[in-house]
Coordinates of C-alpha atoms in Angstrom, one line a residue:
M215 CA 0.0 0.0 0.0
D216 CA 1.2 3.5 -0.8
L217 CA -0.2 6.9 0.3
I218 CA -0.6 9.9 -2.0
W219 CA -0.9 12.3 1.0
W220 CA 1.5 10.7 3.4
P221 CA 1.8 13.9 5.6
V222 CA -1.9 13.2 6.6
A223 CA -0.8 9.9 8.1
I224 CA 1.9 11.6 10.1
V225 CA -0.4 14.3 11.4
G226 CA -2.9 11.5 12.4
C227 CA -0.2 9.7 14.4
L228 CA 0.8 12.9 16.2
A229 CA -2.9 13.6 17.0
L230 CA -3.4 10.1 18.3
A231 CA -0.4 10.4 20.6
A232 CA -1.6 13.7 21.9
C233 CA -5.1 12.3 22.5
I234 CA -3.7 9.4 24.5
A235 CA -1.4 11.6 26.5
A236 CA -4.1 14.1 27.3
A237 CA -6.7 11.5 28.2
M238 CA -4.5 9.5 30.5
L239 CA -3.2 12.4 32.6
P240 CA -4.1 11.9 36.3
P241 CA -7.0 14.0 37.6
R242 CA -6.2 17.3 39.2
R243 CA -6.1 17.2 43.0
D244 CA -7.7 20.6 43.3
R245 CA -10.9 19.2 41.8
P246 CA -12.1 16.7 44.4
E247 CA -15.6 16.6 42.8
T248 CA -14.2 14.4 40.0
L249 CA -14.3 11.5 42.5
R250 CA -17.7 11.0 44.2
P251 CA -17.5 10.1 47.9
L252 CA -19.5 7.0 48.7
A253 CA -20.2 5.4 52.1
N254 CA -19.7 1.7 52.9
T255 CA -18.1 0.9 49.5
R256 CA -15.8 -1.8 50.9
R257 CA -18.6 -4.3 51.5
L258 CA -20.1 -3.5 48.1
T259 CA -16.8 -3.9 46.2
Q260 CA -16.1 -7.3 47.8
L261 CA -19.3 -8.8 46.5
P262 CA -18.6 -11.4 43.7
E263 CA -21.3 -9.9 41.5
Y264 CA -19.7 -6.5 41.8
T265 CA -16.3 -7.9 41.0
R266 CA -17.6 -9.7 37.8
A267 CA -19.5 -6.5 36.7
A268 CA -16.4 -4.4 37.2
R269 CA -14.3 -6.8 35.2
R270 CA -16.8 -6.8 32.4
H271 CA -16.9 -3.0 32.4
L272 CA -13.1 -2.8 32.3
R273 CA -12.9 -5.3 29.5
S274 CA -15.5 -3.6 27.4
S275 CA -13.9 -0.2 28.0
V276 CA -10.5 -1.5 26.9
L277 CA -12.2 -3.2 23.8
V278 CA -13.9 0.1 22.9
V279 CA -10.6 2.0 23.1
A280 CA -9.0 -0.6 20.9
L281 CA -11.8 -0.5 18.3
L282 CA -11.8 3.3 18.2
T283 CA -8.1 3.4 17.9
M284 CA -8.2 1.0 14.9
A285 CA -11.1 2.9 13.4
F286 CA -9.2 6.2 13.7
G287 CA -6.2 4.6 12.1
A288 CA -8.2 3.3 9.2
A289 CA -10.0 6.6 8.7
T290 CA -6.8 8.5 8.8
L291 CA -5.1 6.2 6.2
A292 CA -8.2 6.5 4.0
S293 CA -7.9 10.3 4.2
A294 CA -4.3 10.0 3.1
R295 CA -5.6 8.6 -0.3
P296 CA -4.2 5.1 -0.3
T297 CA -3.3 3.1 -3.4
G298 CA -2.6 -0.6 -4.0
L299 CA -5.2 -2.1 -1.8
P300 CA -7.9 -4.5 -3.0
A301 CA -10.8 -2.6 -4.5
P302 CA -13.7 -4.8 -5.6
G303 CA -15.0 -3.8 -9.0
R304 CA -12.0 -1.6 -9.8
E305 CA -9.3 -4.0 -10.7
T306 CA -11.5 -6.1 -13.0
A307 CA -11.0 -5.0 -16.6
A308 CA -12.3 -6.3 -19.8
N309 CA -10.2 -8.5 -21.9
P310 CA -7.0 -6.7 -22.7
P311 CA -6.7 -5.4 -26.3
E312 CA -5.3 -7.6 -29.0
D313 CA -4.0 -6.9 -32.5
I314 CA -4.4 -9.7 -35.0
M315 CA -2.7 -9.5 -38.3
V316 CA -3.7 -12.3 -40.8
C317 CA -0.7 -12.8 -43.1
V318 CA -1.4 -14.8 -46.3
G319 CA 1.5 -16.0 -48.4
G320 CA -0.6 -17.6 -51.1
P321 CA -3.3 -16.6 -53.6
E322 CA -7.0 -16.6 -52.9
T323 CA -7.3 -19.9 -54.9
D324 CA -5.2 -21.6 -52.2
P325 CA -7.7 -23.8 -50.2
A326 CA -5.9 -22.9 -46.9
V327 CA -6.0 -19.2 -47.7
D328 CA -9.7 -19.4 -48.7
A329 CA -10.6 -21.2 -45.5
T330 CA -8.7 -18.6 -43.5
L331 CA -10.6 -15.7 -45.1
R332 CA -14.0 -17.4 -44.6
Y333 CA -13.1 -18.2 -40.9
F334 CA -12.2 -14.6 -40.0
A335 CA -15.1 -13.2 -42.1
A336 CA -17.4 -14.9 -39.6
A337 CA -15.1 -14.5 -36.5
V338 CA -14.8 -10.7 -36.5
G339 CA -18.5 -10.5 -35.6
E340 CA -17.6 -11.8 -32.1
F341 CA -14.7 -9.4 -31.6
G342 CA -14.9 -6.6 -29.0
T343 CA -11.6 -5.0 -28.1
E344 CA -9.5 -6.6 -30.9
R345 CA -8.1 -5.0 -34.0
I346 CA -7.9 -7.1 -37.1
G347 CA -5.8 -6.7 -40.2
L348 CA -5.1 -8.6 -43.4
T349 CA -1.8 -8.5 -45.4
S350 CA -0.9 -10.4 -48.6
A351 CA 2.4 -10.9 -50.3
N352 CA 2.5 -7.3 -51.5
R353 CA -0.6 -5.5 -50.2
R354 CA -2.1 -4.3 -47.0
L355 CA -5.7 -5.2 -47.7
V356 CA -7.1 -4.4 -44.3
P357 CA -5.1 -2.3 -41.8
L358 CA -5.5 -3.0 -38.1
T359 CA -8.9 -1.7 -37.4
R360 CA -12.0 -2.1 -35.2
D361 CA -14.3 -1.5 -38.1
Y362 CA -15.5 -5.1 -38.1
Q363 CA -18.1 -4.5 -40.8
Y364 CA -15.4 -3.3 -43.2
A365 CA -13.1 -6.1 -42.2
A366 CA -15.7 -8.8 -42.6
A367 CA -16.7 -7.5 -46.0
R368 CA -13.1 -7.6 -47.2
F369 CA -12.4 -11.0 -45.8
A370 CA -15.5 -12.4 -47.4
G371 CA -15.3 -10.4 -50.6
T372 CA -13.6 -11.5 -53.9
A373 CA -13.9 -8.2 -55.8
A374 CA -10.2 -7.3 -55.5
P375 CA -7.3 -9.9 -55.7
L376 CA -5.2 -10.5 -52.7
V377 CA -2.0 -9.8 -54.6
S378 CA -1.4 -6.8 -56.9
P379 CA -0.3 -7.9 -60.4
V380 CA 3.3 -6.5 -60.3
S381 CA 6.1 -7.7 -62.5
Y382 CA 9.7 -7.5 -61.3
T383 CA 12.9 -7.8 -63.4
D384 CA 15.4 -8.5 -60.6
Y385 CA 13.2 -9.5 -57.7
A386 CA 10.9 -12.3 -56.7
A387 CA 8.6 -12.6 -53.7
N388 CA 10.2 -14.3 -50.7
I389 CA 9.0 -15.4 -47.3
E390 CA 11.3 -12.9 -45.4
D391 CA 9.8 -9.9 -47.1
V392 CA 6.3 -11.1 -46.8
L393 CA 6.6 -11.6 -43.0
A394 CA 8.4 -8.2 -42.7
L395 CA 5.5 -6.5 -44.6
C396 CA 3.0 -8.2 -42.2
L397 CA 5.0 -7.1 -39.1
T398 CA 5.0 -3.5 -40.3
G399 CA 1.3 -3.5 -40.0
F400 CA 1.5 -3.2 -36.2
P401 CA 1.7 0.3 -34.8
D402 CA 5.0 1.6 -33.6
T403 CA 5.8 0.2 -30.1
E404 CA 6.6 3.6 -28.6
T405 CA 3.5 5.4 -29.8
D406 CA 1.3 2.6 -28.7
A407 CA 3.1 1.6 -25.5
D408 CA 0.5 3.1 -23.2
T409 CA -2.1 0.6 -24.3
A410 CA 0.3 -2.3 -24.8
P411 CA -2.0 -4.5 -26.8
R412 CA -1.2 -8.2 -27.2
R413 CA 0.0 -8.9 -30.7
S414 CA -0.6 -12.0 -32.8
L415 CA 0.4 -12.7 -36.4
I416 CA -1.2 -15.7 -38.1
Y417 CA 0.7 -16.8 -41.2
V418 CA -1.1 -19.0 -43.7
G419 CA 0.8 -20.2 -46.8
P420 CA 3.8 -22.1 -48.1
G421 CA 7.0 -22.2 -46.0
T422 CA 8.9 -20.8 -48.9
L423 CA 7.8 -18.7 -51.8
G424 CA 10.6 -19.5 -54.2
G425 CA 12.3 -16.1 -54.3
E426 CA 14.7 -16.7 -51.4
A427 CA 17.6 -17.4 -53.8
G428 CA 17.4 -13.9 -55.2
P429 CA 17.7 -10.5 -53.6
T430 CA 15.6 -9.8 -50.5
L431 CA 14.7 -6.5 -48.7
F432 CA 15.0 -8.2 -45.3
T433 CA 17.1 -11.0 -44.0
A434 CA 15.8 -13.8 -41.8
Q435 CA 17.7 -12.3 -38.9
Q436 CA 16.1 -8.9 -39.4
V437 CA 12.7 -10.5 -39.4
R438 CA 13.5 -12.3 -36.1
E439 CA 14.5 -9.0 -34.6
M440 CA 11.4 -7.2 -35.9
A441 CA 9.2 -9.8 -34.3
A442 CA 11.1 -9.7 -31.0
D443 CA 11.1 -5.9 -30.8
A444 CA 7.4 -5.6 -31.6
G445 CA 6.5 -8.4 -29.1
V446 CA 4.5 -10.3 -31.7
Q447 CA 3.4 -13.9 -31.2
I448 CA 3.7 -15.6 -34.6
N449 CA 1.5 -18.6 -35.5
A450 CA 1.9 -20.6 -38.7
I451 CA -0.3 -22.9 -40.8
T452 CA 2.1 -24.0 -43.5
D453 CA 3.4 -27.0 -45.4
E454 CA 7.0 -27.9 -44.7
T455 CA 8.8 -27.9 -48.0
I456 CA 12.3 -27.3 -46.7
T457 CA 14.1 -30.6 -46.3
G458 CA 16.1 -31.0 -43.0
A459 CA 15.0 -27.6 -41.5
E460 CA 12.0 -25.7 -40.4
S461 CA 10.6 -22.9 -42.6
L462 CA 11.0 -19.4 -41.3
P463 CA 7.3 -19.0 -40.2
A464 CA 7.5 -22.3 -38.2
E465 CA 10.8 -21.3 -36.6
L466 CA 9.4 -17.9 -35.6
A467 CA 6.2 -19.5 -34.3
R468 CA 8.2 -21.7 -31.9
A469 CA 10.5 -18.9 -30.9
T470 CA 7.6 -16.5 -30.0
G471 CA 5.4 -19.0 -28.2
G472 CA 2.9 -19.4 -31.1
Q473 CA 1.3 -22.5 -32.6
V474 CA 2.6 -24.4 -35.6
H475 CA 0.2 -26.5 -37.7
H476 CA 0.8 -28.4 -40.9
R477 CA -2.0 -28.0 -43.4
G478 CA -5.1 -30.0 -42.5
D479 CA -8.4 -28.9 -41.1
V480 CA -7.6 -25.2 -41.3
T481 CA -10.8 -24.1 -39.5
A482 CA -9.9 -26.3 -36.5
Q483 CA -6.3 -25.2 -36.6
L484 CA -7.3 -21.5 -36.6
S485 CA -9.7 -22.2 -33.6
D486 CA -6.8 -23.8 -31.8
I487 CA -4.6 -20.7 -32.4
R488 CA -7.3 -18.4 -31.2
R489 CA -7.7 -20.4 -28.0
H490 CA -4.1 -19.7 -27.3
P491 CA -3.7 -16.0 -27.7
P492 CA -0.6 -14.1 -26.5
P493 CA -0.5 -13.9 -22.7
A494 CA -1.9 -10.8 -21.2
D495 CA 0.4 -8.3 -19.5
A496 CA 0.4 -9.3 -15.8
D497 CA 0.1 -5.7 -14.8
H498 CA -2.7 -4.9 -17.2
N499 CA -5.4 -4.8 -14.6
T500 CA -3.3 -2.6 -12.3
R501 CA -1.7 -0.4 -15.0
A502 CA -3.0 2.7 -13.4
A503 CA -0.7 2.5 -10.4
S504 CA -2.0 5.8 -8.9
V505 CA -5.7 4.6 -8.7
E506 CA -6.9 5.2 -5.2
T507 CA -8.2 2.3 -3.3
P508 CA -9.7 3.5 0.0
E509 CA -12.8 1.2 0.0
V510 CA -11.4 -1.4 2.4
L511 CA -10.2 1.1 4.9
L512 CA -13.4 3.1 4.8
A513 CA -15.5 0.1 5.3
A514 CA -13.3 -1.2 8.1
A515 CA -13.4 2.2 9.9
A516 CA -17.2 2.4 9.7
S517 CA -17.6 -1.2 10.9
L518 CA -15.2 -0.7 13.8
T519 CA -17.0 2.5 14.8
V520 CA -20.4 1.0 14.8
L521 CA -19.1 -2.0 16.9
A522 CA -17.5 0.4 19.4
V523 CA -20.8 2.2 19.8
F524 CA -22.6 -1.1 20.3
L525 CA -20.2 -2.2 23.0
S526 CA -20.0 1.2 24.8
R527 CA -21.9 1.4 28.0
E528 CA -22.3 5.2 27.8
S529 CA -25.8 6.3 26.8
G530 CA -25.1 9.9 26.1
R531 CA -23.9 11.5 22.8
R532 CA -23.8 8.2 21.0
Y533 CA -25.0 10.0 17.9
L534 CA -21.5 11.5 17.2
P535 CA -19.8 8.2 16.4
L536 CA -22.8 7.1 14.5
I537 CA -22.5 10.3 12.4
A538 CA -18.8 9.4 11.8
A539 CA -19.9 5.9 10.7
A540 CA -22.5 7.4 8.3
L541 CA -19.9 9.7 6.8
L542 CA -17.5 6.7 6.2
L543 CA -20.3 4.6 4.6
V544 CA -21.1 7.4 2.2
A545 CA -17.4 7.8 1.4
V546 CA -17.3 4.1 0.5
L547 CA -19.5 5.0 -2.5
R548 CA -16.6 7.2 -3.8
P549 CA -18.5 10.5 -4.5
A550 CA -16.6 12.6 -7.0
I551 CA -16.8 15.6 -9.3
G552 CA -16.2 14.6 -12.9
D553 CA -15.0 11.3 -14.4
T554 CA -12.8 9.3 -12.0
A555 CA -12.7 6.0 -13.9
P556 CA -9.6 4.1 -12.9
G557 CA -8.2 4.3 -16.5
L558 CA -7.7 0.6 -17.1
T559 CA -7.0 0.1 -20.8
T560 CA -9.5 -2.1 -22.6
I561 CA -9.1 -0.7 -26.2
A562 CA -5.8 0.0 -27.9
G563 CA -5.4 3.7 -28.6
E564 CA -8.7 4.6 -27.0
R565 CA -7.7 8.2 -26.2
E566 CA -6.1 8.9 -29.6
P567 CA -8.2 11.1 -31.9
S568 CA -10.2 9.7 -34.8
V569 CA -9.5 11.7 -37.9
F570 CA -11.9 11.4 -40.9
L571 CA -10.5 12.5 -44.3
I572 CA -13.2 13.3 -46.7
V573 CA -11.6 13.7 -50.2
D574 CA -13.3 14.9 -53.3
R575 CA -11.7 12.7 -56.0
S576 CA -11.6 15.7 -58.4
V577 CA -9.0 17.4 -56.2
A578 CA -7.3 14.2 -54.9
G579 CA -4.1 14.9 -56.8
T580 CA -4.0 18.6 -55.7
A581 CA -4.8 17.8 -52.1
Q582 CA -2.2 15.0 -51.5
A583 CA 0.3 17.3 -49.8
D584 CA -2.4 18.9 -47.7
I585 CA -3.7 15.5 -46.6
A586 CA -0.2 14.5 -45.7
A587 CA 0.1 17.6 -43.6
V588 CA -3.0 16.6 -41.6
V589 CA -1.7 13.1 -41.1
E590 CA 1.7 14.5 -39.9
R591 CA -0.1 16.9 -37.5
H592 CA -1.8 14.0 -35.7
P593 CA 0.8 11.3 -34.9
G594 CA -0.7 8.2 -33.3
A595 CA -4.2 9.1 -34.5
R596 CA -6.6 6.8 -36.3
F597 CA -7.5 7.8 -39.9
A598 CA -10.4 6.9 -42.1
L599 CA -10.5 7.9 -45.8
I600 CA -13.9 8.6 -47.5
G601 CA -13.6 9.3 -51.2
F602 CA -16.5 10.8 -53.1
D603 CA -17.6 12.2 -56.5
D604 CA -21.3 11.5 -57.2
R605 CA -21.3 8.9 -54.5
A606 CA -19.0 8.1 -51.6
S607 CA -17.1 5.0 -50.5
L608 CA -15.1 4.1 -47.4
D609 CA -11.7 3.6 -49.1
W610 CA -9.8 3.1 -45.8
P611 CA -11.3 2.1 -42.4
L612 CA -10.5 3.8 -39.2
S613 CA -7.0 2.7 -38.4
A614 CA -3.7 4.0 -37.0
D615 CA -1.8 2.5 -39.9
A616 CA -1.1 5.9 -41.5
W617 CA 2.0 4.7 -43.3
T618 CA -0.1 2.3 -45.5
L619 CA -2.7 5.1 -46.1
Q620 CA -0.4 7.2 -48.2
P621 CA -0.4 5.0 -51.4
I622 CA -4.2 4.7 -51.1
I623 CA -4.5 8.5 -51.3
A624 CA -2.0 8.6 -54.1
A625 CA -4.1 6.1 -56.1
M626 CA -7.3 8.2 -55.9
A627 CA -8.4 9.3 -59.4
P628 CA -11.2 11.8 -60.4
Q629 CA -14.3 10.8 -62.2
A630 CA -14.8 11.7 -65.8
D631 CA -18.1 13.6 -65.5
E632 CA -18.0 16.5 -63.1
T633 CA -21.7 17.4 -63.8
T634 CA -22.9 14.6 -61.6
A635 CA -20.5 15.4 -58.7
N636 CA -22.1 16.0 -55.3
A637 CA -20.4 18.0 -52.5
G638 CA -22.5 16.2 -49.9
A639 CA -22.2 12.7 -51.2
A640 CA -20.2 11.6 -48.2
N641 CA -22.9 12.5 -45.7
T642 CA -24.3 9.0 -45.1
V643 CA -20.9 7.3 -44.9
L644 CA -19.5 10.0 -42.5
R645 CA -22.6 9.9 -40.3
Y646 CA -22.3 6.2 -39.7
Q647 CA -18.6 6.3 -39.3
L648 CA -19.0 9.0 -36.6
I649 CA -21.7 7.0 -34.8
S650 CA -19.4 4.0 -34.8
A651 CA -16.4 6.0 -33.6
V652 CA -18.4 7.5 -30.7
Q653 CA -19.5 4.0 -29.6
Q654 CA -16.1 2.4 -30.0
F655 CA -13.9 5.2 -28.8
P656 CA -16.0 7.3 -26.4
K657 CA -12.9 8.9 -24.8
A658 CA -11.4 10.1 -28.1
Q659 CA -11.9 13.2 -30.2
N660 CA -13.4 13.1 -33.7
L661 CA -11.8 15.4 -36.2
V662 CA -13.2 15.9 -39.7
Y663 CA -11.2 17.3 -42.6
Y664 CA -13.0 17.8 -45.9
F665 CA -11.0 18.5 -49.1
G666 CA -13.1 19.5 -52.1
S667 CA -13.9 21.9 -54.8
G668 CA -17.6 22.3 -54.0
A669 CA -18.7 20.7 -57.3
P670 CA -19.0 24.0 -59.2
N671 CA -19.8 22.3 -62.5
S672 CA -22.4 19.9 -61.1
T673 CA -26.0 20.0 -62.4
V674 CA -27.6 17.7 -59.8
P675 CA -29.2 18.7 -56.5
Q676 CA -26.6 18.8 -53.7
R677 CA -27.0 16.8 -50.5
E678 CA -26.4 18.3 -47.1
F679 CA -24.4 16.9 -44.2
Q680 CA -26.3 15.8 -41.1
V681 CA -23.8 14.7 -38.5
P682 CA -24.8 13.4 -35.0
D683 CA -25.0 16.0 -32.3
D684 CA -21.7 16.6 -30.4
A685 CA -19.9 14.0 -32.6
V686 CA -17.4 16.4 -34.3
D687 CA -14.8 18.0 -32.1
G688 CA -12.8 19.9 -34.7
G689 CA -11.3 19.9 -38.2
A690 CA -11.7 22.0 -41.3
V691 CA -13.2 22.2 -44.8
V692 CA -10.4 23.0 -47.3
G693 CA -11.7 24.5 -50.5
Y694 CA -9.9 24.4 -53.9
G695 CA -10.9 27.0 -56.3
P696 CA -13.2 30.0 -55.7
A697 CA -16.1 28.8 -57.8
G698 CA -17.5 26.4 -55.1
A699 CA -16.5 28.5 -52.0
A700 CA -20.1 29.4 -51.0
R701 CA -21.2 25.8 -51.2
L702 CA -18.2 24.7 -49.1
R703 CA -18.8 27.3 -46.5
A704 CA -22.3 25.7 -46.1
V705 CA -20.6 22.3 -45.8
A706 CA -18.4 23.6 -43.0
D707 CA -21.4 25.0 -41.2
Q708 CA -23.2 21.7 -41.5
I709 CA -20.3 19.7 -40.2
G710 CA -19.4 22.2 -37.5
V711 CA -15.9 23.1 -38.5
E712 CA -14.2 26.2 -40.0
Y713 CA -13.7 26.9 -43.7
L714 CA -10.2 27.4 -45.2
Q715 CA -9.9 28.7 -48.8
R716 CA -6.7 27.0 -50.1
E717 CA -5.6 29.8 -52.3
R718 CA -5.9 32.3 -49.5
T719 CA -4.1 30.0 -47.0
P720 CA -0.5 29.6 -48.1
A721 CA 0.6 28.0 -44.8
L722 CA -2.2 25.5 -44.7
D723 CA -0.3 23.2 -42.3
E724 CA -0.1 26.0 -39.7
A725 CA -3.8 26.8 -40.1
I726 CA -4.7 23.1 -39.7
A727 CA -2.5 23.0 -36.6
D728 CA -4.3 26.0 -35.1
A729 CA -7.7 24.5 -35.8
G730 CA -6.6 21.2 -34.2
E731 CA -5.2 23.0 -31.1
R732 CA -8.4 25.0 -30.7
S733 CA -10.5 21.9 -30.9
S734 CA -8.2 20.0 -28.5
A735 CA -8.3 22.9 -26.0
E736 CA -12.1 23.1 -26.2
T737 CA -12.9 19.4 -26.1
A738 CA -10.0 17.6 -24.6
P739 CA -11.0 15.2 -21.8
A740 CA -10.8 16.8 -18.4
G741 CA -8.8 13.8 -17.1
R742 CA -9.5 12.4 -13.7
G743 CA -12.2 14.1 -11.7
L744 CA -12.0 15.1 -8.1
E745 CA -12.5 12.4 -5.5
L746 CA -14.4 13.5 -2.5
Y747 CA -14.3 10.5 -0.2
W748 CA -11.4 12.1 1.8
V749 CA -13.6 15.1 2.4
L750 CA -15.9 12.8 4.3
S751 CA -13.4 10.5 5.9
G752 CA -11.3 13.4 7.4
P753 CA -14.1 14.8 9.6
A754 CA -15.1 11.3 10.5
A755 CA -11.6 10.7 11.7
V756 CA -11.8 13.8 13.9
I757 CA -15.1 12.7 15.4
I758 CA -13.6 9.2 16.1
L759 CA -10.6 10.8 17.8
L760 CA -12.9 12.9 20.1
E761 CA -14.8 9.7 20.9
L762 CA -11.5 7.9 21.6
Y763 CA -10.6 10.7 24.0
R764 CA -13.8 10.3 25.9
A765 CA -13.4 6.5 26.0
L766 CA -9.8 6.9 27.3
G767 CA -11.2 9.3 29.9
R768 CA -13.7 6.7 31.1
L769 CA -11.0 4.1 31.3
R770 CA -8.8 6.4 33.3
R771 CA -11.7 7.1 35.7
I772 CA -12.2 3.4 36.2
H773 CA -8.6 3.1 37.1
F774 CA -8.6 5.9 39.7
D775 CA -12.0 4.9 41.0
R776 CA -10.5 1.5 41.9
I777 CA -7.6 3.2 43.6
A778 CA -10.0 5.4 45.6
V779 CA -12.2 2.5 46.5
G780 CA -9.3 0.5 47.7
R781 CA -8.1 3.2 50.2

């Protein structure tokens, strides 16, 4: 147990010592009325009944003093804001977060790969705190994300091939580079260290891809170091095609505590892997070391005080210790001002902002540098990319994998017919993305950045944005070209962000930074609220100390009464 306010405990000890010293001082001889003269006491005190009653009275008085002393000590320690004690209901966290990267080394026609995709298309519906990703031999198909609807659709879909059709003149795909590409899908350890999610990579494919004899971007040793540095548990479902030695995926799986399976019933093998996830951090449930845990002390102080009142033979002023017990019982409920949740992590990156990039495909090429500036201004954030022309699509789910997002932005192309463009086409997609973000990351900010021209040449009715109330915390609408400025100002008002005309904002990165700082200052979480239990336990401790003084005084009088009677 540690104390946040340790001087309170010291003051309590000094007060207890002063109370005992003051109460046990002998009575003043110039005040004879403190001892009542009684006649014929010797015959009375020699009666067995009197002797037994006196002993019971003495024992109960000593017990009351002991109970009040312990109650005062417990109340004082509680007022000093203790940490590290058992706290029912505050050390129990949800399952710790986990990042799962599915790494496929074969084409979609491979039966094992096909079974894997179908397995996770169904499994993501049961996820809660996990982030799921999918990487092929040369593509990041799904970044680590909690957008389970997007992930399930991509795992189940066959619209896009797993591997991009790229021809090399002096390079061939190899297992080292495939595993390295999959490992780079995990967020940087330093930026994600506060949440420390468990990390699991599931490789499905051949043990070797045939390009190992040629040049490689990564060596096997570098891949081993990457896995160790990132703390990734690697699992492998592969066919052993290397005679006399294990393949690199199998070797890494055994070295990182993962499962190794040869091809068979892939669904059963994947279920076995998921039943043996990476071990949770032993300190996960107590990660917030400064979480205050006074409940045990407060309950003990209240119980001891009530018991002392019950055992006390004094009938007067018994309401004072009962008031102290009531204050302590109320303090057990932990009254507070603001949010005082213990801060146990259940979702990776739960406090990082969610940034939504809404990009008009007609200006995608022009806006690439500006989008990159937004990404750079929000390190560690999650990004979602919504592209639109006459209709919108979620081109990138909400994910912290900003590195892989860059080529997606670069590949955006404008549509041929600008007369059907719609400046508000992204309304529905953005609305549902914001609703999902608020539900999944309630402690995070939602920032919306809109890059567009305002569809000045469009001849179709324009939609309006209708975002959920209090769902947007900041961002900006960046307009390209003066023709659509009026329409874009209306879009900015509808979303609830400011409008920036690109041609009039040469230092756009600074303007974006100012907008982000203002939104952060206005909507940043207030952090831990103010605990008030010590405001109640402090006065309760003072009342208990006064009652202890009275109990010690009664014990002292018993002692001197016995001396006087014996004379």
